[in-house]
Amino acid sequence: MAFRRGDKVWVEDREEAWVEGEVLDFRDKLVLVQTASGKKLSTTREKLMHRDPDADHGGVEDMTKLTYLNEPGVLYNLSRRYAHNEIYTYTGSILIAVNPFTKLPHLYNAHMMEQYKGVRLGELSPHVFAVADASYRAMMTEAQSQSILVSGESGAGKTETTKLIMQYLTYVGGRLTGDDRTVEQQVLESNPLLEAFGNARTIRNDNSSRFGKFVEIQFDASGRISGAAIRTYLLERSRVVKIADRERNYHCFYQLCASGEDANNYKLGHPSNFHYLNQSNTYDLDGINSTAEYLRTRRAMDVVGISSSDQEAIFRILAAILHLGNIEFSPGQEHDSSIIKDEKSKYHLLETANLFRCNPNLLLGTLCTRSIQTNEGIIVKTLDCEAAAASRDALAKTVYARLFDWLVENINKSVGQDKNSKIQIGVLDIYGFECFEHNSFEQFCINFANEKLQQHFNEHVFKMEQEEYSTEEINWSYIEFIDNQDILDLIEKKPIGIVSLLNEACMFPKSTHETFSTKLFQSFRGHPRLEKAKFSETDFTLSHYAGRVSYQTEAFLEKNRDYVVIEHRNLLSSSQCTFISALFPRLQDDSRSSYKFSSVASRFKQQLQALMETLNSTEPHYIRCVKPNAWSRPQKFENQSVLHQLRCGGVLEAVRISLAGYPTRRTYSEFVDRFGLLITELIDGSYDEKTLSEKILQKLNLTNFQLGKSKVFLRAGQIAVLDSRRAEAARDAGALREAKNKLEKRLEDISLHFELEKRRRISSEASKQAEISKLQRSLESVHAELNAAKLAVENEQEKNVTLSRQIEVSKKENASLESRLAQMEELNKENLYLKGHHEFLIRCIKEDMGFKDGKPLAACIIYKFLLQTRAFEAEITTVFDGIIEGINDVIKVGDECDVLPYWLSNTSGLLCLLQRNVRFDTFFTSPARAVSGSPGLTGRAMQDMKYRLKNCEESFPLLEARYPAVLFKQQLTASLEKIFGFIRDGVKNEISALLTLCIQVPSFFIRKLTTQVFSFINVQLFNSLLLRRECCSFSNGEYMKSGLAELEKWIGNATEEFAGTSWHELKYIRQAVGFLVIHQKRKKSLDEIRQDLCPALTVRQIYRISTMYWDDKYDTQSVSNEVVAQMRDLVTKESLDLASNSFLLDEDMSIPFSTEDISKAIPAVDAADVELPPLLRELPSGQLLAKRLQLPAP
């Protein structure tokens, strides 16, 4: 990697991972660098990465837009966004979610879901709802099943993210019904139920999922949820009987102990009274009420359809497990035998038997003995205390695992699967890659699964790269793609693989972990991915994609044997509780052994294979959850930890794949803006941006690039060369400016000296003026003689004029003939163009081309067509007439509710492009009709389209218009006015009847209606400002400010009687716009902003605008870092208040008046003077009413 003096770089650092630095000098193979802290150090080139000095301090929303797509660039960008509470960031289509460790309910309410509904991915700020919506829209438009893969380490937020995805999918795919038992409601309520039985507190996470989960949500053809299914993987069974300090068992046990009356019925008390819970001193969780959680779990059971009797049986089993754990043993009289230890243990034995509804003596025998079937008969073998305790724990684990499987199966039955559904969205929440100080069989299985998912991820990322290269029409075939198939073969390949060797060892009773390890090292001696651990004869180390992991094999064989003790099965299958006996159905033919072996690894491998087949049949979407620090504290970003997770989550692997191709991609306009300094002599409007980009690259003799349709693609390292040359050019330009200033000063001195010399010369020449006067008098006499000669010459000139006129007449005749010939040639050329492109233009006009990024496509296509065919330069052409006729034909037959607004946008857009890119000032054109005191219609259309078409305009050079183009502009203006007139007349006709009826409506109602309309305008504009970063710019602020001025003028003309407080209703958008357009924001304090600039806005709203603001006009910065930090602290505190945590405004749909308001606002009505109409007067009731209305004479 090439570096030069003065280059801005990232330097590898042990503590901070990467720190900022600048290259000072080179010494042999070392580079001398000065860090941002002032420290100087020498390092190798391999420990340096290029840094972009012009990077956005607020970070970018999509990291594929980073100038340097490398490890420190990704890390720094995530850190900066996290500092601003922006927890979501895209890497292409991959969403990275950094756990904020604080509640942010304003990001996840129904209002926010509505904002992201149907919006293209990347148009709004990154969000989990955007990914969920993208998967839903892709499923509906492409009729293909989708999957969303959520991964990350414990505590990264996978479970919460999965729940948010399911919340959004049920929002867009749910039915409007009040029934709590709908499919979507059952899907949502399965989350707290499975959390209660499958989640526990670990050192890293208070709500850690101890199982993997894949939820398949099925949809019908209309996009409504019609069914669902849940698959689970690798429940951590050992946690039921053994927990580490500062951790907890599964939540359901603590909920049951806090259930009050139910706990008393099961003879339960505080968790500290039970062995399976008191191995840790942690019984409660901060902010969690176990009693309330117990009621929530009960409600979830009701929703998913678990009957009251089954619920009672479930909690009976949980209580039995707790009592079972308190049974202790002491040595019996016989050798290697055991008995109940004391009365306390006997009490728990009786309670366990009562809850299991089985015989207590049979339970005791099951725990303390084993029956072995031999040819001579059954032999009963006693168990010592240690073996009896192990049997007790095995029974507890088996019962809990069967109960958990029953819950999942029951949820699936209750929700139901739609066999007719052809589309579905699967959501995968599974353990991330794990590497602890002690790694056992569970970590081996988890990392095996992650290797599988990583291979799937790599293939998807590589596919996305290929698709972009194909879209841009560049060559990509040579890019190297390295997968992890070799380690997958090492783990799962038959007949020789780690899983196969482990199963083989488990089949032989005399096998130990030592014999397994020996066979492993013999079979894979010299394998690049496996090696023996340094300080152990039995441990082995695997080189995974995320790093090296050493596994301890002591418990591998035991944990892989997924056996059920026959005595345990027989005991529980004979239970008088039908629920318990159904969990353990009797076997038809009892095995001769007390153990029935099945392999956990083989079963998990089969599950994993089925999962991969499902994922391969779907279109995947990826969410990588990141835990920013090990202490679960907000606003703490630990670089080394995050970097490790990015590697484990495959994000940096995606970067590696991108680096193998063209990691730097810039649109041509962005490229020319950044590096145009290198070819200033060519930027004169003669070349388009693609040509300029190519000339920049050619000037620097770069070859590792490709030019696509809209972007320039650069190989790794090329952008650094460009930046280096750009810096040199900037320095040279600075030196030239300094020389220029010196020359200007020298010129000023010379000019002053010249002025003094001039004054002295004038004074010396005054004396000579007298002599000159004498000479002039003598000249006058000579002039008289010359006049006589001139008179003779004039006579001769008159004759010459007559001859010249005759010559001019002949020239004009020749010019006329040449002009007609040129016109004929132009017409022939035009006919050739029209013949080839007439069908293209007609289709473009008749078909609805739609819009992209707010730009009308038909207008842009027509303009590019005219530009390419050089129609603007033609003296005679009929192509403009064809366009106008086509537009007029369409609007004649079109539905004004659909076609007319569409062509109003396109004609105004086309006019804007003509006005800004074609020069008409050499022709006299009459101005468009306009109302007095207001800008013309064309001016309004151009002003409205200016911002949307900005990027489109800058792509074309300024052209000189010929007469047909000028005429076309006038005709297009007339068509636009005609369309607007149609729409206006249509609206007028629609509301004329209503306005006629409103003549007698009191102004009170008109005032209220107008006020609510302006309130709606305020909400829509303000919310759009907070959700779209491109709206939070200085230019857009100026644009909206002018629009608000028009509204203020209208309100003033309408008067307070009819407009009321309409101007006050716009206070939010007015103050937000005022903030955007003020200068020197960094000098404003928080109090000044809150009290003077934006008193109506909340701190959360001001914080959102401040962090999203960007100046596209003067390149100024937003508020200071101190103000941002103050607002962030206030926002964090306010997050606890659910009433004030949303930064979006809600629409007020209430009726804004009461009957009392009407009585006060409307004058009293006297009905006594009302005469009956003649039509009613003839009826009998009318005559009666007329008599009653007669007043007595005074």
GROMACS .gro file of C-alpha atoms in nm, residues 943-1110:
model
  168
  943GLN     CA    1  -3.899   2.716  -0.885
  944ASP     CA    2  -4.081   2.402  -0.760
  945MET     CA    3  -3.877   2.170  -0.982
  946LYS     CA    4  -3.540   2.335  -0.919
  947TYR     CA    5  -3.446   2.126  -0.616
  948ARG     CA    6  -3.571   1.793  -0.752
  949LEU     CA    7  -3.392   1.822  -1.087
  950LYS     CA    8  -3.069   1.965  -0.947
  951ASN     CA    9  -2.862   1.652  -1.006
  952CYS     CA   10  -3.022   1.594  -1.345
  953GLU     CA   11  -2.945   1.950  -1.460
  954GLU     CA   12  -2.580   1.947  -1.366
  955SER     CA   13  -2.518   1.655  -1.599
  956PHE     CA   14  -2.571   1.857  -1.923
  957PRO     CA   15  -2.380   2.153  -2.077
  958LEU     CA   16  -2.548   2.488  -2.155
  959LEU     CA   17  -2.676   2.497  -2.517
  960GLU     CA   18  -2.761   2.780  -2.755
  961ALA     CA   19  -3.126   2.758  -2.862
  962ARG     CA   20  -3.245   2.793  -3.223
  963TYR     CA   21  -3.580   2.934  -3.315
  964PRO     CA   22  -3.772   2.598  -3.312
  965ALA     CA   23  -3.652   2.536  -2.957
  966VAL     CA   24  -3.773   2.881  -2.852
  967LEU     CA   25  -4.110   2.814  -3.012
  968PHE     CA   26  -4.120   2.471  -2.842
  969LYS     CA   27  -4.064   2.636  -2.505
  970GLN     CA   28  -4.355   2.873  -2.568
  971GLN     CA   29  -4.581   2.585  -2.676
  972LEU     CA   30  -4.476   2.378  -2.375
  973THR     CA   31  -4.555   2.673  -2.149
  974ALA     CA   32  -4.899   2.696  -2.309
  975SER     CA   33  -4.956   2.322  -2.259
  976LEU     CA   34  -4.853   2.350  -1.895
  977GLU     CA   35  -5.095   2.639  -1.842
  978LYS     CA   36  -5.363   2.440  -2.023
  979ILE     CA   37  -5.310   2.136  -1.796
  980PHE     CA   38  -5.309   2.354  -1.487
  981GLY     CA   39  -5.629   2.518  -1.610
  982PHE     CA   40  -5.794   2.178  -1.656
  983ILE     CA   41  -5.698   2.075  -1.304
  984ARG     CA   42  -5.802   2.410  -1.160
  985ASP     CA   43  -6.137   2.404  -1.342
  986GLY     CA   44  -6.193   2.046  -1.232
  987VAL     CA   45  -6.125   2.136  -0.871
  988LYS     CA   46  -6.340   2.443  -0.911
  989ASN     CA   47  -6.629   2.238  -1.047
  990GLU     CA   48  -6.594   1.986  -0.766
  991ILE     CA   49  -6.594   2.241  -0.486
  992SER     CA   50  -6.826   2.501  -0.644
  993ALA     CA   51  -7.133   2.321  -0.517
  994LEU     CA   52  -6.981   2.296  -0.171
  995LEU     CA   53  -6.877   2.664  -0.177
  996THR     CA   54  -7.226   2.764  -0.285
  997LEU     CA   55  -7.371   2.580   0.014
  998CYS     CA   56  -7.104   2.731   0.240
  999ILE     CA   57  -7.212   3.087   0.164
 1000GLN     CA   58  -7.456   3.073   0.455
 1001VAL     CA   59  -7.223   2.861   0.677
 1002PRO     CA   60  -7.103   3.068   0.971
 1003SER     CA   61  -6.742   3.182   0.944
 1004PHE     CA   62  -6.675   2.999   1.271
 1005PHE     CA   63  -6.677   2.661   1.092
 1006ILE     CA   64  -6.472   2.788   0.797
 1007ARG     CA   65  -6.215   2.922   1.041
 1008LYS     CA   66  -6.192   2.589   1.224
 1009LEU     CA   67  -6.163   2.391   0.899
 1010THR     CA   68  -5.887   2.619   0.768
 1011THR     CA   69  -5.700   2.591   1.096
 1012GLN     CA   70  -5.707   2.210   1.082
 1013VAL     CA   71  -5.586   2.210   0.720
 1014PHE     CA   72  -5.283   2.417   0.820
 1015SER     CA   73  -5.227   2.189   1.119
 1016PHE     CA   74  -5.213   1.894   0.876
 1017ILE     CA   75  -4.961   2.084   0.657
 1018ASN     CA   76  -4.746   2.148   0.965
 1019VAL     CA   77  -4.745   1.780   1.070
 1020GLN     CA   78  -4.664   1.644   0.723
 1021LEU     CA   79  -4.381   1.890   0.648
 1022PHE     CA   80  -4.226   1.860   0.995
 1023ASN     CA   81  -4.228   1.479   0.999
 1024SER     CA   82  -4.077   1.461   0.650
 1025LEU     CA   83  -3.801   1.693   0.768
 1026LEU     CA   84  -3.711   1.460   1.057
 1027LEU     CA   85  -3.714   1.139   0.851
 1028ARG     CA   86  -3.527   1.247   0.535
 1029ARG     CA   87  -3.172   1.372   0.572
 1030GLU     CA   88  -3.176   1.533   0.229
 1031CYS     CA   89  -3.456   1.763   0.355
 1032CYS     CA   90  -3.241   1.889   0.646
 1033SER     CA   91  -3.017   2.099   0.424
 1034PHE     CA   92  -2.956   2.473   0.410
 1035SER     CA   93  -3.093   2.504   0.053
 1036ASN     CA   94  -3.410   2.318   0.137
 1037GLY     CA   95  -3.455   2.546   0.438
 1038GLU     CA   96  -3.441   2.850   0.211
 1039TYR     CA   97  -3.684   2.685  -0.030
 1040MET     CA   98  -3.937   2.610   0.246
 1041LYS     CA   99  -3.891   2.956   0.394
 1042SER     CA  100  -4.008   3.117   0.069
 1043GLY     CA  101  -4.307   2.881   0.060
 1044LEU     CA  102  -4.401   2.971   0.417
 1045ALA     CA  103  -4.387   3.340   0.321
 1046GLU     CA  104  -4.649   3.271   0.050
 1047LEU     CA  105  -4.871   3.096   0.306
 1048GLU     CA  106  -4.833   3.387   0.548
 1049LYS     CA  107  -4.939   3.629   0.274
 1050TRP     CA  108  -5.243   3.415   0.194
 1051ILE     CA  109  -5.345   3.398   0.561
 1052GLY     CA  110  -5.315   3.774   0.589
 1053ASN     CA  111  -5.542   3.827   0.286
 1054ALA     CA  112  -5.795   3.577   0.422
 1055THR     CA  113  -5.821   3.779   0.746
 1056GLU     CA  114  -5.853   3.638   1.096
 1057GLU     CA  115  -6.228   3.587   1.056
 1058PHE     CA  116  -6.172   3.302   0.808
 1059ALA     CA  117  -5.809   3.200   0.866
 1060GLY     CA  118  -5.813   3.218   1.246
 1061THR     CA  119  -5.490   3.090   1.406
 1062SER     CA  120  -5.368   2.914   1.090
 1063TRP     CA  121  -5.028   3.085   1.104
 1064HIS     CA  122  -4.985   2.968   1.463
 1065GLU     CA  123  -5.055   2.608   1.352
 1066LEU     CA  124  -4.735   2.621   1.141
 1067LYS     CA  125  -4.513   2.698   1.440
 1068TYR     CA  126  -4.323   2.366   1.435
 1069ILE     CA  127  -4.220   2.382   1.070
 1070ARG     CA  128  -4.159   2.758   1.092
 1071GLN     CA  129  -3.915   2.720   1.383
 1072ALA     CA  130  -3.746   2.415   1.226
 1073VAL     CA  131  -3.696   2.604   0.898
 1074GLY     CA  132  -3.569   2.904   1.091
 1075PHE     CA  133  -3.306   2.681   1.251
 1076LEU     CA  134  -3.195   2.542   0.914
 1077VAL     CA  135  -3.130   2.883   0.757
 1078ILE     CA  136  -2.952   3.062   1.041
 1079HIS     CA  137  -2.577   3.110   1.009
 1080GLN     CA  138  -2.309   3.033   1.271
 1081LYS     CA  139  -2.506   2.755   1.440
 1082ARG     CA  140  -2.192   2.646   1.627
 1083LYS     CA  141  -2.201   2.973   1.826
 1084LYS     CA  142  -2.554   2.914   1.954
 1085SER     CA  143  -2.598   2.774   2.306
 1086LEU     CA  144  -2.866   2.520   2.392
 1087ASP     CA  145  -3.064   2.780   2.588
 1088GLU     CA  146  -3.060   3.018   2.291
 1089ILE     CA  147  -3.185   2.745   2.060
 1090ARG     CA  148  -3.460   2.628   2.297
 1091GLN     CA  149  -3.578   2.970   2.413
 1092ASP     CA  150  -3.523   3.195   2.112
 1093LEU     CA  151  -3.507   2.984   1.793
 1094CYS     CA  152  -3.719   2.677   1.864
 1095PRO     CA  153  -3.927   2.727   2.181
 1096ALA     CA  154  -4.205   2.496   2.056
 1097LEU     CA  155  -3.976   2.205   1.970
 1098THR     CA  156  -3.873   1.936   2.218
 1099VAL     CA  157  -3.507   1.863   2.288
 1100ARG     CA  158  -3.543   1.531   2.106
 1101GLN     CA  159  -3.672   1.711   1.793
 1102ILE     CA  160  -3.394   1.972   1.805
 1103TYR     CA  161  -3.138   1.695   1.856
 1104ARG     CA  162  -3.272   1.505   1.554
 1105ILE     CA  163  -3.254   1.813   1.328
 1106SER     CA  164  -2.907   1.909   1.456
 1107THR     CA  165  -2.757   1.565   1.388
 1108MET     CA  166  -2.918   1.534   1.043
 1109TYR     CA  167  -2.840   1.889   0.923
 1110TRP     CA  168  -2.597   1.940   0.633
   0.00000   0.00000   0.00000
